[in-house]
PDB file of C-alpha atoms in Angstrom:
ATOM      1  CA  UNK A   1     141.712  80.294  50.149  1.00  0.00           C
ATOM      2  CA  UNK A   2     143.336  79.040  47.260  1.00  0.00           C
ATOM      3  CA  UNK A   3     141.392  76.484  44.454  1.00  0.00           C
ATOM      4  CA  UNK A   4     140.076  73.045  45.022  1.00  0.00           C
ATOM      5  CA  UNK A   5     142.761  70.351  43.619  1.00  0.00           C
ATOM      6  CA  UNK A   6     141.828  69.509  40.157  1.00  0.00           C
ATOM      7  CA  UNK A   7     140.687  65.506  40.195  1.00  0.00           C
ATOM      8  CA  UNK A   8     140.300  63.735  36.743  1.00  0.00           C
ATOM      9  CA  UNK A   9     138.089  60.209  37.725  1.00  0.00           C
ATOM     10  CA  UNK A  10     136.529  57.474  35.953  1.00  0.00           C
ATOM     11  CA  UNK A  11     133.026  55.971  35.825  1.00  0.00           C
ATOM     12  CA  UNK A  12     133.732  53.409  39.192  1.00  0.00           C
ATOM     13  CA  UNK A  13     134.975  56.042  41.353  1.00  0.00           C
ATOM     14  CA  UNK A  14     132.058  58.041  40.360  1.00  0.00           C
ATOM     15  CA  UNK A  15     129.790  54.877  41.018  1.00  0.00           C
ATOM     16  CA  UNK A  16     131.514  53.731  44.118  1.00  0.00           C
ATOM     17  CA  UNK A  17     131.325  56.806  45.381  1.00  0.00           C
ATOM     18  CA  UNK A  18     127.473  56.983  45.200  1.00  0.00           C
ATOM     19  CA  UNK A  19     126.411  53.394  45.973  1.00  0.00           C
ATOM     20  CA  UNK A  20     126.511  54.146  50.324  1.00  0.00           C
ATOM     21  CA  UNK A  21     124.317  56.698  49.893  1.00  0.00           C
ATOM     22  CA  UNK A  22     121.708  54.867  47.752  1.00  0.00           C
ATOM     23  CA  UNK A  23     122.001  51.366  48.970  1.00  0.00           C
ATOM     24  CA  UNK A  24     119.208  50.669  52.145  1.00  0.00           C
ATOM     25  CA  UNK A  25     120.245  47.989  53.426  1.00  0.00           C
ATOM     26  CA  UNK A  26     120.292  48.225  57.218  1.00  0.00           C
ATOM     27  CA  UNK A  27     123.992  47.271  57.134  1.00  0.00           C
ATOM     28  CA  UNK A  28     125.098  50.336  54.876  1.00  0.00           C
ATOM     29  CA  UNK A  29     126.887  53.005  57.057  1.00  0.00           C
ATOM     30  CA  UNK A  30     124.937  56.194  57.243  1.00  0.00           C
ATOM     31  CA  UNK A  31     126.764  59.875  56.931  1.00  0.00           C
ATOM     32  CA  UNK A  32     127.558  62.755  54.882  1.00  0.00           C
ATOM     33  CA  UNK A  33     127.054  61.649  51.065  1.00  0.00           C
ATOM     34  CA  UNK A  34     130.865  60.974  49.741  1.00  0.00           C
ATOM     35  CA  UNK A  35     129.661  61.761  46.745  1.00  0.00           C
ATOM     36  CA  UNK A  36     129.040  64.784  46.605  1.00  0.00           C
ATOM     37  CA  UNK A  37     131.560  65.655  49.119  1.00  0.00           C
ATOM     38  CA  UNK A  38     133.861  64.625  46.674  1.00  0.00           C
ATOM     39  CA  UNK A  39     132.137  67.106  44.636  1.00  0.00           C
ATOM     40  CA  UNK A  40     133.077  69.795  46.865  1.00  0.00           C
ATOM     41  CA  UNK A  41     136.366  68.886  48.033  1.00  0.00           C
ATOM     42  CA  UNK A  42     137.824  69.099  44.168  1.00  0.00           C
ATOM     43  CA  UNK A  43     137.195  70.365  41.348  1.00  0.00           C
ATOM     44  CA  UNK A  44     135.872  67.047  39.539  1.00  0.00           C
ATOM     45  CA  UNK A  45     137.119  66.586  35.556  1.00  0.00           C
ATOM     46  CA  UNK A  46     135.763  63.609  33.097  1.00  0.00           C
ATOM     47  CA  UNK A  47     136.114  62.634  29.589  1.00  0.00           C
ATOM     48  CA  UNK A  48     132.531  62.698  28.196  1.00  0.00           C
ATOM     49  CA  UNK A  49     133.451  58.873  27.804  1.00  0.00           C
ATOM     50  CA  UNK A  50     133.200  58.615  31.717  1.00  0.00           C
ATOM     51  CA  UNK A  51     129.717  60.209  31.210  1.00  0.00           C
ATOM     52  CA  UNK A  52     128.642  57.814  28.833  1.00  0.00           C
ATOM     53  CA  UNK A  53     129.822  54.889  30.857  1.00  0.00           C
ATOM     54  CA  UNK A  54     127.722  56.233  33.651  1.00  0.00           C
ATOM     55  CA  UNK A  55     124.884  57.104  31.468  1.00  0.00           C
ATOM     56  CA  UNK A  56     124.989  53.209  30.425  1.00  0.00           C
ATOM     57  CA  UNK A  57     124.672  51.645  33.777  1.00  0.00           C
ATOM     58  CA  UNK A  58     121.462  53.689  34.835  1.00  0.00           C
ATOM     59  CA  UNK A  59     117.962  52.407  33.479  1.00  0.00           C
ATOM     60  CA  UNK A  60     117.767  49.307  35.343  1.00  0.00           C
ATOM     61  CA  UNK A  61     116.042  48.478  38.536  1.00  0.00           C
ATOM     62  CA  UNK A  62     119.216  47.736  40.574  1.00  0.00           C
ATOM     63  CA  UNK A  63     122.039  49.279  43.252  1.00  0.00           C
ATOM     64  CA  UNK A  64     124.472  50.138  40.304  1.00  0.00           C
ATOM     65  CA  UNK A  65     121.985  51.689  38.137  1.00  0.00           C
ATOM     66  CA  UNK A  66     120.709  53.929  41.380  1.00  0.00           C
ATOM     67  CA  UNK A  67     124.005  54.601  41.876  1.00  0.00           C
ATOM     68  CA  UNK A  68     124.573  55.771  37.759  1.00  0.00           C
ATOM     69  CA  UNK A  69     121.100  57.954  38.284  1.00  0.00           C
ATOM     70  CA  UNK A  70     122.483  59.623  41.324  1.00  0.00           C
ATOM     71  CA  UNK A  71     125.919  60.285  39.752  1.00  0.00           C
ATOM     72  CA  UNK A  72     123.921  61.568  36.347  1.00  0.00           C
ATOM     73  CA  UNK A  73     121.480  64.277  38.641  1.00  0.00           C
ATOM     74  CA  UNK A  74     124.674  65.636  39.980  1.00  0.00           C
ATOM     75  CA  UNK A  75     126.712  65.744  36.920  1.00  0.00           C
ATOM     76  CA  UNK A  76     125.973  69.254  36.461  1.00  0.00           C
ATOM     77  CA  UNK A  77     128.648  69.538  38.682  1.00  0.00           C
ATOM     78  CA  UNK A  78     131.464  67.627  37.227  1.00  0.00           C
ATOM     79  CA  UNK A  79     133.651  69.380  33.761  1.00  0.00           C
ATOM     80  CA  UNK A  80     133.023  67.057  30.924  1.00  0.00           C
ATOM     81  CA  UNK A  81     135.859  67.331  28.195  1.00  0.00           C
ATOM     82  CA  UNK A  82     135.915  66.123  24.783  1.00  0.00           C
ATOM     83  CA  UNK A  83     139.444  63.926  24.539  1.00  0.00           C
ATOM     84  CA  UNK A  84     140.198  63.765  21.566  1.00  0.00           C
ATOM     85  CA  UNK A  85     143.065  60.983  20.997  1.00  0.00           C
ATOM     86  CA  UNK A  86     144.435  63.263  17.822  1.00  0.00           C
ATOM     87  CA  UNK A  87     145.579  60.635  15.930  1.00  0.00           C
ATOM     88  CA  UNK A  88     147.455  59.062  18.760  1.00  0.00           C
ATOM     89  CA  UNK A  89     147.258  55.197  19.290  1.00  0.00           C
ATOM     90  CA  UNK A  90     145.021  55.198  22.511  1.00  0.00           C
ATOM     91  CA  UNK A  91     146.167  53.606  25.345  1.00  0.00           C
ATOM     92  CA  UNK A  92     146.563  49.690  25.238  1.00  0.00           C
ATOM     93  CA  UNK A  93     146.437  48.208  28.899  1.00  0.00           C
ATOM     94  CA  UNK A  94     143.212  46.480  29.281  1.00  0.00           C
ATOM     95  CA  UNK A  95     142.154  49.738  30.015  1.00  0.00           C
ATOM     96  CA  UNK A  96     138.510  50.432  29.059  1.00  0.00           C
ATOM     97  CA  UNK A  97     137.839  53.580  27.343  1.00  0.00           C
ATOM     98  CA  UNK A  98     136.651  55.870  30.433  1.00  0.00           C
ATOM     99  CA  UNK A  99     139.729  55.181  32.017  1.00  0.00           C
ATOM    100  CA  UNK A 100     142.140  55.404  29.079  1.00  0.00           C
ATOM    101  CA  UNK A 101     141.025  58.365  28.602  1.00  0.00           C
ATOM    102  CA  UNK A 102     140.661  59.828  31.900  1.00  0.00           C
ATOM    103  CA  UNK A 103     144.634  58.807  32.130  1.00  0.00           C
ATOM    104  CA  UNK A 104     144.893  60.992  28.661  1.00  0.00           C
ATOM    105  CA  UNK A 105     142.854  64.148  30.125  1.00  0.00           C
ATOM    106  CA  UNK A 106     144.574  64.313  33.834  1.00  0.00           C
ATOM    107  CA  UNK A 107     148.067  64.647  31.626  1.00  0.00           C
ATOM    108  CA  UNK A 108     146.348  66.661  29.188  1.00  0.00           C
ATOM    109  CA  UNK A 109     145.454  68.986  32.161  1.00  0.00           C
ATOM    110  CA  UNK A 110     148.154  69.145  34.700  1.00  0.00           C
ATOM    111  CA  UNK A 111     145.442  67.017  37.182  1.00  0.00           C
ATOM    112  CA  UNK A 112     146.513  67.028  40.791  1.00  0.00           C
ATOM    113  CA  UNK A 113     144.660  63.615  41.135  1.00  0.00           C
ATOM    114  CA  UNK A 114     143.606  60.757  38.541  1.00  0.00           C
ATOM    115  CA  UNK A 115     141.394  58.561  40.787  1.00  0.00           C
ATOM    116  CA  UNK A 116     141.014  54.827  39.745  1.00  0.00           C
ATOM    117  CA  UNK A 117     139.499  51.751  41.276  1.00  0.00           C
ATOM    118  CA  UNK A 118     141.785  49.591  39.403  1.00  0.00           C
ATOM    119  CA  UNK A 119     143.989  49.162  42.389  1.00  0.00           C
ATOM    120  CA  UNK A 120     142.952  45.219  42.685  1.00  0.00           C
ATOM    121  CA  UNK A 121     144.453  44.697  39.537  1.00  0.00           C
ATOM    122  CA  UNK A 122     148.220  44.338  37.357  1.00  0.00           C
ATOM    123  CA  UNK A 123     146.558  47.510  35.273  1.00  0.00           C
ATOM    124  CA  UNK A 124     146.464  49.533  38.273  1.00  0.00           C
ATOM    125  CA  UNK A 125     151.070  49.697  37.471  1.00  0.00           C
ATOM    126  CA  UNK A 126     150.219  50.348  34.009  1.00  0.00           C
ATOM    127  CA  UNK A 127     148.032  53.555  34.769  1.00  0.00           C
ATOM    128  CA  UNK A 128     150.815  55.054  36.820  1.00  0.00           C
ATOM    129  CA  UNK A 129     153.128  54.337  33.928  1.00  0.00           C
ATOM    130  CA  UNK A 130     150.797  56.240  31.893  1.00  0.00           C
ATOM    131  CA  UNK A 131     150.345  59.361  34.159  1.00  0.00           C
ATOM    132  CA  UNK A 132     153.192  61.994  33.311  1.00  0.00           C
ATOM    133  CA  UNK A 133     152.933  62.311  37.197  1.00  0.00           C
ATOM    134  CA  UNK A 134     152.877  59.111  39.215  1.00  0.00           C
ATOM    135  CA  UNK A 135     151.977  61.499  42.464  1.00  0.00           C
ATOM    136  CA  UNK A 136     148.532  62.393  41.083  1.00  0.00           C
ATOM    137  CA  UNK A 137     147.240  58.049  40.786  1.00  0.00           C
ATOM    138  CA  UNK A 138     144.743  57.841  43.551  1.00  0.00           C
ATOM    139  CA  UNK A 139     141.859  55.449  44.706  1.00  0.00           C
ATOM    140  CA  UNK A 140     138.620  55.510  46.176  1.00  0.00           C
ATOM    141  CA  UNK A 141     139.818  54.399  49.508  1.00  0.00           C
ATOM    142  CA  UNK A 142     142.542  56.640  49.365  1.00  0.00           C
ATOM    143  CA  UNK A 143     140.653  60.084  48.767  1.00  0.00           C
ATOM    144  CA  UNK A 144     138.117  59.037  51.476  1.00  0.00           C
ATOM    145  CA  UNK A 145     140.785  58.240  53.801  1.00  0.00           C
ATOM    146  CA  UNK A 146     142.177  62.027  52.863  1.00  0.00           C
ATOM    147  CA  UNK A 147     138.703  63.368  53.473  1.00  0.00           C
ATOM    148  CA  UNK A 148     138.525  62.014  57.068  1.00  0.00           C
ATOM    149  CA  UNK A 149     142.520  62.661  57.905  1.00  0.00           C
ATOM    150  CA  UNK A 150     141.623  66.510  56.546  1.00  0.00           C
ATOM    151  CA  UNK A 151     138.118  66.487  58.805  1.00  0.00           C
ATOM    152  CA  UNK A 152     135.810  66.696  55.959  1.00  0.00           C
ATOM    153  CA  UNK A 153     134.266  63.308  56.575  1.00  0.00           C
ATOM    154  CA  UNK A 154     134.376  61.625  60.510  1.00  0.00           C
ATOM    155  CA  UNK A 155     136.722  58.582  60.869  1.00  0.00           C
ATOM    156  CA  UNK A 156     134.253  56.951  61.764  1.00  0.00           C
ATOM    157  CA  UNK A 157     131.844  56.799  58.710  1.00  0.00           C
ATOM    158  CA  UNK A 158     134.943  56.529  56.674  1.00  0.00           C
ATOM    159  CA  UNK A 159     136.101  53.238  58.461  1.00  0.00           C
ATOM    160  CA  UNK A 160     132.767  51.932  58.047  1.00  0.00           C
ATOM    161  CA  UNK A 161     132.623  52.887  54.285  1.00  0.00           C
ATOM    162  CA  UNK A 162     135.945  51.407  53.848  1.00  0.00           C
ATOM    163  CA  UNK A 163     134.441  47.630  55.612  1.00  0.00           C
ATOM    164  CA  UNK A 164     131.427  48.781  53.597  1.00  0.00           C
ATOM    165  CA  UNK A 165     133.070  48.894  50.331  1.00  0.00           C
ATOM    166  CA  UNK A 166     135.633  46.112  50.613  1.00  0.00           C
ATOM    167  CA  UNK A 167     132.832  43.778  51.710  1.00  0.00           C
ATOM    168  CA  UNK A 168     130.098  44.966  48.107  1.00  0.00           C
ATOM    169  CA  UNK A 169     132.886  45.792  46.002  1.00  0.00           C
ATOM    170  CA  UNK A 170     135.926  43.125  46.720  1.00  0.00           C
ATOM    171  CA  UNK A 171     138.845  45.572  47.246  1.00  0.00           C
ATOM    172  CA  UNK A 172     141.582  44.309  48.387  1.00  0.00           C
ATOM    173  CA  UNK A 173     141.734  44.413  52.016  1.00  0.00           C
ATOM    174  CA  UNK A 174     145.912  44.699  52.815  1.00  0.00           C
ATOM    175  CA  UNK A 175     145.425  47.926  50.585  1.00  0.00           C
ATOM    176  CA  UNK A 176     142.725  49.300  52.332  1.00  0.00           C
ATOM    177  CA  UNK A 177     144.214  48.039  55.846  1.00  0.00           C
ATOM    178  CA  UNK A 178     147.419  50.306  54.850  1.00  0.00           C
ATOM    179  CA  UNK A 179     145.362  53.658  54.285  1.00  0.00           C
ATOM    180  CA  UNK A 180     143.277  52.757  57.150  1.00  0.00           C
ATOM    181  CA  UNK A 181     146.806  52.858  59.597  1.00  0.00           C
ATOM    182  CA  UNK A 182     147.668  55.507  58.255  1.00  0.00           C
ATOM    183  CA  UNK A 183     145.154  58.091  58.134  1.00  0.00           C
ATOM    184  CA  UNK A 184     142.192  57.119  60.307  1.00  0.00           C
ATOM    185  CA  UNK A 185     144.444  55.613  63.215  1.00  0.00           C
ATOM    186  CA  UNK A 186     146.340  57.690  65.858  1.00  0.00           C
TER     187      UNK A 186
END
């Protein structure tokens, strides 16, 4: 079996990612942690920015900062890199600096994937004009739709993430209607 694909992602994804899995209320869906099956599925890259981001929203007593903690215990598992911007202008879109220079490290690396939640946004254009590759710009939606069309996660828990996460989070729901049709409907 060949290696994982190589995903560069910034501090939401990473948060996003983890929030099901910490949140309680009764009306969170319950299943495998995406997460860390994220963590499995591909080979996870960050700019030690991302790290920082994530290290920033832990400490309080609250869903995102659970959500930071959880991301932080596993981060063992995730390749930090040191992007350095050599003298280069960094990147001017609104962008903060996790994903600016996420953008900078999936080119740097070849990245088959440069997952961003920025999708509900005019910046989400601008970071595929960025990537050398516009085929590696993913979402959060999208790689969890992936995961259940590939039968790592069940439809099922991924539809209800998807409701889950457009409800807490305010993603756009045409988007996430679109992946939904077609990858987790027949």
């Amino acid at each position: 079996m060949g290696q994982d694909p190589v995903a560069v992602v910034d501090t939401n994804v990473l948060l996003n990612l983890a929030t099901p899995v910490v949140d309680g209320r009764p009306d969170t869906p319950s299943g495998e942690d995406p997460f860390r099956t994220v963590l499995t599925a591909y080979d996870v890259h960050v700019p030690e920015t991302v790290l920082g981001e994530v290290a920033e929203a832990a400490g309080d007593d609250d869903l995102l900062s659970a959500a930071a903690n959880a991301v932080l215990a596993a981060s063992g598992r995730l390749t930090a890199h040191d992007v350095v911007t050599a003298g280069d202008d960094p990147l001017e879109y609104g962008l903060d600096p996790g994903e600016s220079m996420g953008i900078r490290l999936a080119n740097e690396i070849g990245a088959d994937l440069f997952v961003t939640d920025e999708f509900n946004t005019s910046n989400y254009l601008l970071v595929a004009m960025a990537l050398d590759d516009r085929n590696t710009l993913f979402t959060t939606p999208h790689i969890l739709c992936g995961l259940a069309d590939r039968d790592i996660l069940d439809t099922a828990y991924v539809d209800g993430l998807l409701t889950y996460l457009c409800k807490s989070k305010s993603w756009d729901e045409q988007y996430v209607d679109q992946l939904r049709a077609r990858y987790l409907r027949d």
